[in-house]
Amino acid sequence: MPWDRASGQFALSDPISPTFVLYFGPNDVIADDRFQGAVREVAASGHVLGCTTGTCINDALLHDEQAIAVAVKLDHATTKLVSANINVAASRQVGTEIALQLRAPDLVGVMVLCDSLNVEGVELLAGMRGVLGNAVPISGGLASDGSDFQRTLVGANAAPREQCVAALGFYGSSLKMSQGCAHGWDNFGPPRRITRAEGLTLFELDGKPALDLYEHYLGEYAEQLPSSALRFPLLVTNPDDPTQQVIRTVLNVDRELRTLTFAAGIPEGWTARLMRGAFDNLAEGAAVAARNVGGGADARGLALLVSCVGRRIVMGEYAGDEVEAVARELPSGFQQIGFYSHGEISASPDEGFCGLHNQTMTIMTLEEAA
């Protein structure tokens, strides 16, 4: 349901008493008291959570300047919402504390939203995984403000704010949570060994300054770094287990030190390879993510789509192709909602090593048995 700024209301076709309400939108809109009041009115006694984004996904449409929300009613399953203050240094500890509050024998899965500018996402998920193990799927994303990287907010039964992480746990045997994750980027150039890295900073590839490699391969785009790096993410792979791989996006460069700063940690000793994307391939990657989710033709429920700001920028006016591709693959009974993020969370049992992605389409679906 879209938010109407003029009336200060949501367009509700069939009012319900929801278990939770999920919302996304620009900073100035979702922080507005009128918006928060309207969301709380719709939610009644249910949980409310959401975050900022530069672009919302509503069914198969994109909205750059509009806030959206969805009200979800579960007939049998239950939920628990927890939130905490977050910062980079305490990310793992906070992840552990959140997971301890959510842990229960009937926990089906967890949806996480987090301020992207005050977290080390890999560490946050590692803390959660240390408590919940690999059997409990974790989905969601890091809040965004488009490509500004200035201020990202998360709300959890309260007004949205910075330095906040929220996690919604789903409980009960009637509920099924599924995930899909794929990217569609193409490799180019040879794989390089990450010979020196520390935290979010990449110093050397094959013993040479990391920025040198980017400048060599980017050609005319080199002068536009770091913004142009959104068009050329890095595929990072564990050489001992090639199935363990993630995409990382450059956020900043240091031309004096010749280093690259990424949105998440870069493991030293792994290999890195440049990537680039064609519109059709990126849309097909989104379709693959939807096919990974599965589900019968009669399946009904909620589909949360979290894609990357970098994909939105690269695809431009064609970005709608990827959400349309998802809509074609998912059963028609799923309602799509989502946002473009600074980091996508999709940690399924076979992705226990990490779960934080960049430049990737991730999909979480919720179905409840009758």
Short mmCIF file of C-alpha atoms in Angstrom, two decimals:
data_model
loop_
_atom_site.label_atom_id
_atom_site.label_comp_id
_atom_site.label_asym_id
_atom_site.label_seq_id
_atom_site.Cartn_x
_atom_site.Cartn_y
_atom_site.Cartn_z
CA MET A 1 0.00 0.00 0.00
CA PRO A 2 1.47 3.36 -1.04
CA TRP A 3 1.65 6.39 1.25
CA ASP A 4 -0.26 9.48 0.11
CA ARG A 5 1.57 12.59 1.36
CA ALA A 6 -1.36 14.87 0.59
CA SER A 7 -3.91 12.97 2.67
CA GLY A 8 -1.40 11.59 5.17
CA GLN A 9 -2.97 8.16 4.81
CA PHE A 10 -2.44 4.74 3.26
CA ALA A 11 -4.73 3.42 0.56
CA LEU A 12 -6.25 0.38 2.32
CA SER A 13 -8.44 -1.81 0.15
CA ASP A 14 -9.16 -4.39 2.85
CA PRO A 15 -8.36 -3.31 6.42
CA ILE A 16 -7.09 -6.11 8.68
CA SER A 17 -5.61 -6.52 12.16
CA PRO A 18 -2.05 -7.32 11.09
CA THR A 19 0.58 -9.30 12.93
CA PHE A 20 3.16 -6.86 11.62
CA VAL A 21 3.52 -3.94 9.22
CA LEU A 22 6.65 -3.55 7.09
CA TYR A 23 7.54 -0.20 5.47
CA PHE A 24 10.23 1.41 3.30
CA GLY A 25 10.77 4.92 1.96
CA PRO A 26 12.93 8.05 1.76
CA ASN A 27 14.43 9.48 4.96
CA ASP A 28 12.27 12.58 5.11
CA VAL A 29 9.05 10.64 4.53
CA ILE A 30 9.35 7.73 6.95
CA ALA A 31 10.70 9.98 9.70
CA ASP A 32 7.66 12.27 9.37
CA ASP A 33 5.34 12.09 12.37
CA ARG A 34 2.31 11.83 10.07
CA PHE A 35 3.76 8.79 8.34
CA GLN A 36 4.63 7.08 11.60
CA GLY A 37 1.20 7.86 12.99
CA ALA A 38 -0.50 6.38 9.93
CA VAL A 39 1.63 3.23 10.11
CA ARG A 40 0.85 2.81 13.79
CA GLU A 41 -2.86 3.24 13.07
CA VAL A 42 -2.76 0.51 10.43
CA ALA A 43 -0.73 -1.79 12.67
CA ALA A 44 -3.08 -1.50 15.65
CA SER A 45 -1.42 -3.84 18.18
CA GLY A 46 0.94 -5.48 15.66
CA HIS A 47 4.66 -4.91 15.27
CA VAL A 48 5.97 -2.12 13.03
CA LEU A 49 9.38 -2.16 11.38
CA GLY A 50 10.99 -0.54 8.37
CA CYS A 51 13.94 1.38 7.01
CA THR A 52 15.06 4.06 4.61
CA THR A 53 15.76 3.47 0.93
CA GLY A 54 16.25 5.44 -2.25
CA THR A 55 13.95 3.13 -4.21
CA CYS A 56 11.01 1.01 -3.03
CA ILE A 57 9.62 -2.10 -4.70
CA ASN A 58 5.86 -2.52 -4.73
CA ASP A 59 4.65 -5.57 -6.67
CA ALA A 60 6.48 -5.21 -10.03
CA LEU A 61 6.87 -1.42 -9.82
CA LEU A 62 9.66 0.84 -8.55
CA HIS A 63 9.10 4.08 -6.61
CA ASP A 64 11.98 6.51 -6.09
CA GLU A 65 10.27 9.21 -4.03
CA GLN A 66 7.42 7.35 -2.41
CA ALA A 67 7.05 5.34 0.80
CA ILE A 68 5.23 2.03 0.83
CA ALA A 69 4.07 -0.44 3.46
CA VAL A 70 2.49 -3.87 3.68
CA ALA A 71 0.30 -5.21 6.48
CA VAL A 72 0.70 -8.95 7.11
CA LYS A 73 -1.68 -11.08 9.15
CA LEU A 74 -0.57 -14.54 10.31
CA ASP A 75 -3.37 -16.83 11.43
CA HIS A 76 -1.35 -19.34 13.43
CA ALA A 77 2.31 -18.33 13.50
CA THR A 78 3.70 -15.76 15.93
CA THR A 79 6.42 -13.12 15.77
CA LYS A 80 8.87 -11.39 18.09
CA LEU A 81 10.54 -8.07 17.31
CA VAL A 82 13.80 -7.05 18.97
CA SER A 83 16.07 -4.09 18.32
CA ALA A 84 19.38 -2.75 19.57
CA ASN A 85 21.92 0.01 19.17
CA ILE A 86 24.62 -0.90 16.66
CA ASN A 87 28.11 0.27 15.76
CA VAL A 88 30.95 -1.20 13.73
CA ALA A 89 33.07 -2.33 16.68
CA ALA A 90 30.19 -4.05 18.51
CA SER A 91 28.54 -5.68 15.47
CA ARG A 92 29.29 -9.30 16.41
CA GLN A 93 28.33 -8.79 20.04
CA VAL A 94 25.04 -7.16 19.06
CA GLY A 95 24.31 -10.00 16.65
CA THR A 96 24.84 -12.48 19.46
CA GLU A 97 22.58 -10.57 21.85
CA ILE A 98 19.77 -10.30 19.29
CA ALA A 99 19.94 -13.99 18.46
CA LEU A 100 19.81 -14.95 22.14
CA GLN A 101 16.56 -12.98 22.49
CA LEU A 102 15.04 -14.65 19.43
CA ARG A 103 16.26 -18.22 19.96
CA ALA A 104 13.51 -20.81 20.51
CA PRO A 105 12.80 -24.41 19.41
CA ASP A 106 10.05 -23.28 17.00
CA LEU A 107 11.98 -20.38 15.40
CA VAL A 108 11.40 -20.66 11.63
CA GLY A 109 13.49 -17.72 10.40
CA VAL A 110 14.58 -14.13 11.02
CA MET A 111 14.22 -10.92 9.02
CA VAL A 112 16.87 -8.27 9.73
CA LEU A 113 16.97 -4.54 8.89
CA CYS A 114 20.00 -2.48 9.91
CA ASP A 115 21.54 0.97 9.58
CA SER A 116 24.18 0.39 6.89
CA LEU A 117 26.57 3.15 7.89
CA ASN A 118 27.20 1.96 11.46
CA VAL A 119 27.65 -1.81 11.11
CA GLU A 120 30.04 -4.49 9.92
CA GLY A 121 27.40 -6.71 8.36
CA VAL A 122 29.48 -9.87 8.17
CA GLU A 123 30.26 -9.59 11.89
CA LEU A 124 26.60 -8.95 12.75
CA LEU A 125 25.57 -12.13 10.95
CA ALA A 126 28.46 -14.09 12.43
CA GLY A 127 27.19 -13.19 15.90
CA MET A 128 23.69 -14.34 15.01
CA ARG A 129 24.95 -17.53 13.38
CA GLY A 130 26.99 -18.36 16.47
CA VAL A 131 23.75 -18.65 18.44
CA LEU A 132 21.21 -19.83 15.86
CA GLY A 133 23.47 -22.11 13.81
CA ASN A 134 23.10 -22.57 10.08
CA ALA A 135 19.67 -24.20 10.09
CA VAL A 136 17.69 -20.98 10.71
CA PRO A 137 17.46 -18.77 7.58
CA ILE A 138 18.23 -15.07 8.00
CA SER A 139 17.03 -12.55 5.40
CA GLY A 140 16.75 -8.78 5.00
CA GLY A 141 19.07 -5.94 4.18
CA LEU A 142 20.97 -2.85 5.16
CA ALA A 143 19.06 0.44 4.94
CA SER A 144 20.06 2.87 2.20
CA ASP A 145 19.72 6.48 1.13
CA GLY A 146 20.29 5.80 -2.55
CA SER A 147 23.91 6.45 -3.49
CA ASP A 148 24.38 9.28 -0.94
CA PHE A 149 25.77 7.12 1.91
CA GLN A 150 25.03 9.89 4.41
CA ARG A 151 22.19 8.78 6.71
CA THR A 152 20.25 5.53 6.99
CA LEU A 153 17.45 4.86 9.47
CA VAL A 154 15.69 1.81 10.92
CA GLY A 155 12.51 1.75 12.99
CA ALA A 156 11.24 -1.01 15.28
CA ASN A 157 8.00 -0.19 17.12
CA ALA A 158 9.39 3.35 17.35
CA ALA A 159 10.40 6.25 15.15
CA PRO A 160 13.23 5.32 12.76
CA ARG A 161 16.73 6.31 13.82
CA GLU A 162 20.41 5.88 13.07
CA GLN A 163 22.55 3.16 14.71
CA CYS A 164 19.61 0.77 14.93
CA VAL A 165 19.27 -2.88 14.00
CA ALA A 166 15.90 -4.63 14.09
CA ALA A 167 15.18 -8.35 13.84
CA LEU A 168 11.77 -9.97 13.46
CA GLY A 169 11.61 -13.65 14.43
CA PHE A 170 8.96 -15.96 12.97
CA TYR A 171 7.67 -18.91 15.00
CA GLY A 172 5.41 -21.90 14.44
CA SER A 173 5.13 -25.06 12.36
CA SER A 174 2.47 -23.49 10.12
CA LEU A 175 4.99 -21.04 8.64
CA LYS A 176 7.48 -21.68 5.83
CA MET A 177 10.31 -19.24 5.05
CA SER A 178 12.25 -19.69 1.80
CA GLN A 179 15.13 -17.80 0.18
CA GLY A 180 16.63 -17.12 -3.23
CA CYS A 181 19.84 -15.29 -4.11
CA ALA A 182 21.55 -14.62 -7.48
CA HIS A 183 23.33 -11.76 -9.27
CA GLY A 184 23.79 -12.12 -13.06
CA TRP A 185 27.13 -10.28 -13.28
CA ASP A 186 29.78 -11.41 -15.79
CA ASN A 187 33.44 -12.02 -14.92
CA PHE A 188 36.22 -10.28 -16.79
CA GLY A 189 39.95 -10.23 -16.27
CA PRO A 190 41.90 -12.98 -14.46
CA PRO A 191 41.37 -13.94 -10.81
CA ARG A 192 43.77 -12.22 -8.41
CA ARG A 193 44.96 -13.30 -4.97
CA ILE A 194 44.03 -10.99 -2.09
CA THR A 195 47.51 -10.66 -0.62
CA ARG A 196 46.80 -7.86 1.85
CA ALA A 197 43.48 -6.83 3.39
CA GLU A 198 42.34 -5.56 6.75
CA GLY A 199 38.70 -5.18 7.70
CA LEU A 200 36.90 -3.24 4.96
CA THR A 201 40.12 -2.12 3.28
CA LEU A 202 41.81 -3.93 0.40
CA PHE A 203 45.48 -3.02 0.08
CA GLU A 204 46.97 -5.48 -2.41
CA LEU A 205 46.04 -7.96 -5.13
CA ASP A 206 48.85 -10.26 -6.27
CA GLY A 207 51.21 -8.11 -4.23
CA LYS A 208 50.32 -4.92 -6.13
CA PRO A 209 48.23 -1.91 -5.03
CA ALA A 210 44.54 -2.74 -5.36
CA LEU A 211 43.62 0.63 -6.84
CA ASP A 212 46.12 0.10 -9.64
CA LEU A 213 44.17 -2.93 -10.84
CA TYR A 214 40.87 -1.07 -10.86
CA GLU A 215 42.33 1.87 -12.75
CA HIS A 216 43.93 -0.43 -15.31
CA TYR A 217 40.72 -2.28 -16.15
CA LEU A 218 38.21 0.57 -15.79
CA GLY A 219 39.81 2.75 -18.46
CA GLU A 220 37.73 5.90 -18.92
CA TYR A 221 35.70 5.07 -15.79
CA ALA A 222 38.81 5.27 -13.57
CA GLU A 223 38.54 9.04 -13.19
CA GLN A 224 35.01 8.63 -11.84
CA LEU A 225 36.00 6.37 -8.95
CA PRO A 226 34.57 5.56 -6.46
CA SER A 227 31.11 6.12 -8.00
CA SER A 228 31.96 4.24 -11.20
CA ALA A 229 32.98 1.19 -9.16
CA LEU A 230 29.27 0.41 -8.74
CA ARG A 231 29.45 -0.74 -12.37
CA PHE A 232 32.38 -3.04 -11.62
CA PRO A 233 31.92 -5.06 -8.42
CA LEU A 234 34.38 -7.66 -7.20
CA LEU A 235 33.65 -11.38 -6.97
CA VAL A 236 35.44 -12.72 -3.88
CA THR A 237 35.93 -16.50 -3.69
CA ASN A 238 37.37 -18.94 -1.18
CA PRO A 239 40.08 -20.86 -3.13
CA ASP A 240 39.63 -23.87 -0.83
CA ASP A 241 35.86 -23.99 -1.47
CA PRO A 242 34.74 -22.21 -4.66
CA THR A 243 31.10 -22.48 -3.59
CA GLN A 244 31.86 -19.84 -0.95
CA GLN A 245 31.75 -16.61 -2.90
CA VAL A 246 30.20 -13.17 -2.47
CA ILE A 247 30.12 -9.91 -4.41
CA ARG A 248 31.62 -6.82 -2.85
CA THR A 249 31.18 -3.17 -3.87
CA VAL A 250 33.79 -0.41 -3.59
CA LEU A 251 32.58 2.47 -1.43
CA ASN A 252 35.70 4.63 -1.39
CA VAL A 253 39.26 4.90 -2.69
CA ASP A 254 42.44 6.38 -1.24
CA ARG A 255 44.52 7.59 -4.17
CA GLU A 256 47.56 8.24 -1.98
CA LEU A 257 47.60 4.85 -0.26
CA ARG A 258 46.24 3.16 -3.42
CA THR A 259 43.61 1.28 -1.40
CA LEU A 260 39.95 0.39 -1.86
CA THR A 261 37.32 0.45 0.89
CA PHE A 262 34.42 -1.97 0.56
CA ALA A 263 30.94 -2.30 2.04
CA ALA A 264 31.94 -5.47 3.91
CA GLY A 265 35.08 -7.30 4.94
CA ILE A 266 37.51 -8.69 2.36
CA PRO A 267 39.12 -12.00 3.46
CA GLU A 268 42.87 -12.09 2.97
CA GLY A 269 44.01 -15.14 1.01
CA TRP A 270 40.81 -15.41 -1.03
CA THR A 271 40.72 -14.60 -4.74
CA ALA A 272 39.08 -11.58 -6.37
CA ARG A 273 37.84 -11.05 -9.89
CA LEU A 274 36.30 -7.99 -11.52
CA MET A 275 32.73 -8.18 -12.82
CA ARG A 276 30.51 -6.15 -15.10
CA GLY A 277 26.87 -6.41 -16.02
CA ALA A 278 24.57 -6.33 -19.02
CA PHE A 279 20.94 -5.40 -18.41
CA ASP A 280 19.56 -8.70 -19.69
CA ASN A 281 21.98 -10.74 -17.58
CA LEU A 282 21.19 -8.80 -14.42
CA ALA A 283 17.47 -9.29 -14.96
CA GLU A 284 18.05 -12.99 -15.57
CA GLY A 285 20.01 -13.13 -12.32
CA ALA A 286 16.94 -11.78 -10.51
CA ALA A 287 14.82 -14.43 -12.22
CA VAL A 288 17.24 -17.13 -11.03
CA ALA A 289 16.86 -15.85 -7.46
CA ALA A 290 13.08 -16.21 -7.80
CA ARG A 291 13.40 -19.73 -9.20
CA ASN A 292 15.63 -20.63 -6.25
CA VAL A 293 12.78 -19.74 -3.90
CA GLY A 294 10.52 -22.33 -5.47
CA GLY A 295 6.92 -22.76 -4.35
CA GLY A 296 3.91 -24.37 -5.98
CA ALA A 297 1.62 -22.58 -8.41
CA ASP A 298 -1.00 -22.11 -5.67
CA ALA A 299 1.43 -20.75 -3.08
CA ARG A 300 0.39 -17.50 -1.39
CA GLY A 301 2.19 -15.16 0.94
CA LEU A 302 4.71 -12.34 1.17
CA ALA A 303 7.81 -11.94 -1.00
CA LEU A 304 10.47 -9.55 0.30
CA LEU A 305 12.83 -8.40 -2.46
CA VAL A 306 16.11 -6.75 -1.47
CA SER A 307 18.29 -5.63 -4.36
CA CYS A 308 21.36 -3.38 -4.43
CA VAL A 309 21.61 0.36 -5.00
CA GLY A 310 24.45 -0.44 -7.41
CA ARG A 311 22.14 -2.52 -9.58
CA ARG A 312 19.60 0.31 -9.56
CA ILE A 313 22.23 2.77 -10.78
CA VAL A 314 23.73 0.48 -13.42
CA MET A 315 20.35 -0.57 -14.83
CA GLY A 316 18.85 2.92 -14.69
CA GLU A 317 15.51 3.03 -16.46
CA TYR A 318 15.76 -0.71 -17.04
CA ALA A 319 15.86 -1.53 -13.31
CA GLY A 320 12.19 -2.41 -13.44
CA ASP A 321 13.13 -5.37 -15.63
CA GLU A 322 14.53 -7.27 -12.67
CA VAL A 323 11.45 -6.92 -10.47
CA GLU A 324 9.27 -7.86 -13.44
CA ALA A 325 11.48 -10.91 -13.97
CA VAL A 326 10.91 -11.90 -10.35
CA ALA A 327 7.14 -11.40 -10.70
CA ARG A 328 7.07 -13.71 -13.73
CA GLU A 329 8.85 -16.48 -11.83
CA LEU A 330 7.13 -16.30 -8.45
CA PRO A 331 3.65 -17.76 -7.96
CA SER A 332 1.05 -15.06 -8.55
CA GLY A 333 -0.21 -15.44 -4.98
CA PHE A 334 2.86 -13.72 -3.54
CA GLN A 335 2.70 -9.99 -2.83
CA GLN A 336 6.04 -8.36 -3.63
CA ILE A 337 7.49 -5.60 -1.48
CA GLY A 338 11.09 -4.55 -1.03
CA PHE A 339 13.83 -1.99 -1.35
CA TYR A 340 17.22 -1.19 -2.86
CA SER A 341 19.86 -1.55 -0.16
CA HIS A 342 23.48 -0.98 0.80
CA GLY A 343 23.82 -4.70 1.50
CA GLU A 344 21.60 -7.72 0.97
CA ILE A 345 21.16 -10.41 3.63
CA SER A 346 20.44 -13.93 2.51
CA ALA A 347 21.90 -16.50 4.86
CA SER A 348 20.41 -19.89 4.09
CA PRO A 349 21.77 -23.22 5.41
CA ASP A 350 24.13 -23.59 2.45
CA GLU A 351 25.38 -20.01 2.89
CA GLY A 352 26.30 -20.22 6.55
CA PHE A 353 29.81 -18.91 5.86
CA CYS A 354 28.58 -15.39 5.18
CA GLY A 355 25.16 -14.21 4.11
CA LEU A 356 25.92 -10.55 3.41
CA HIS A 357 25.93 -9.69 -0.29
CA ASN A 358 26.34 -6.67 -2.54
CA GLN A 359 25.08 -6.15 -6.09
CA THR A 360 22.73 -9.12 -5.67
CA MET A 361 18.99 -9.78 -5.82
CA THR A 362 17.80 -11.60 -2.71
CA ILE A 363 14.27 -12.83 -2.11
CA MET A 364 12.59 -14.08 1.05
CA THR A 365 9.12 -15.61 0.96
CA LEU A 366 6.73 -16.33 3.81
CA GLU A 367 3.89 -18.84 3.45
CA GLU A 368 1.48 -19.94 6.12
CA ALA A 369 -0.41 -23.22 5.94
CA ALA A 370 -4.14 -23.05 6.39
#
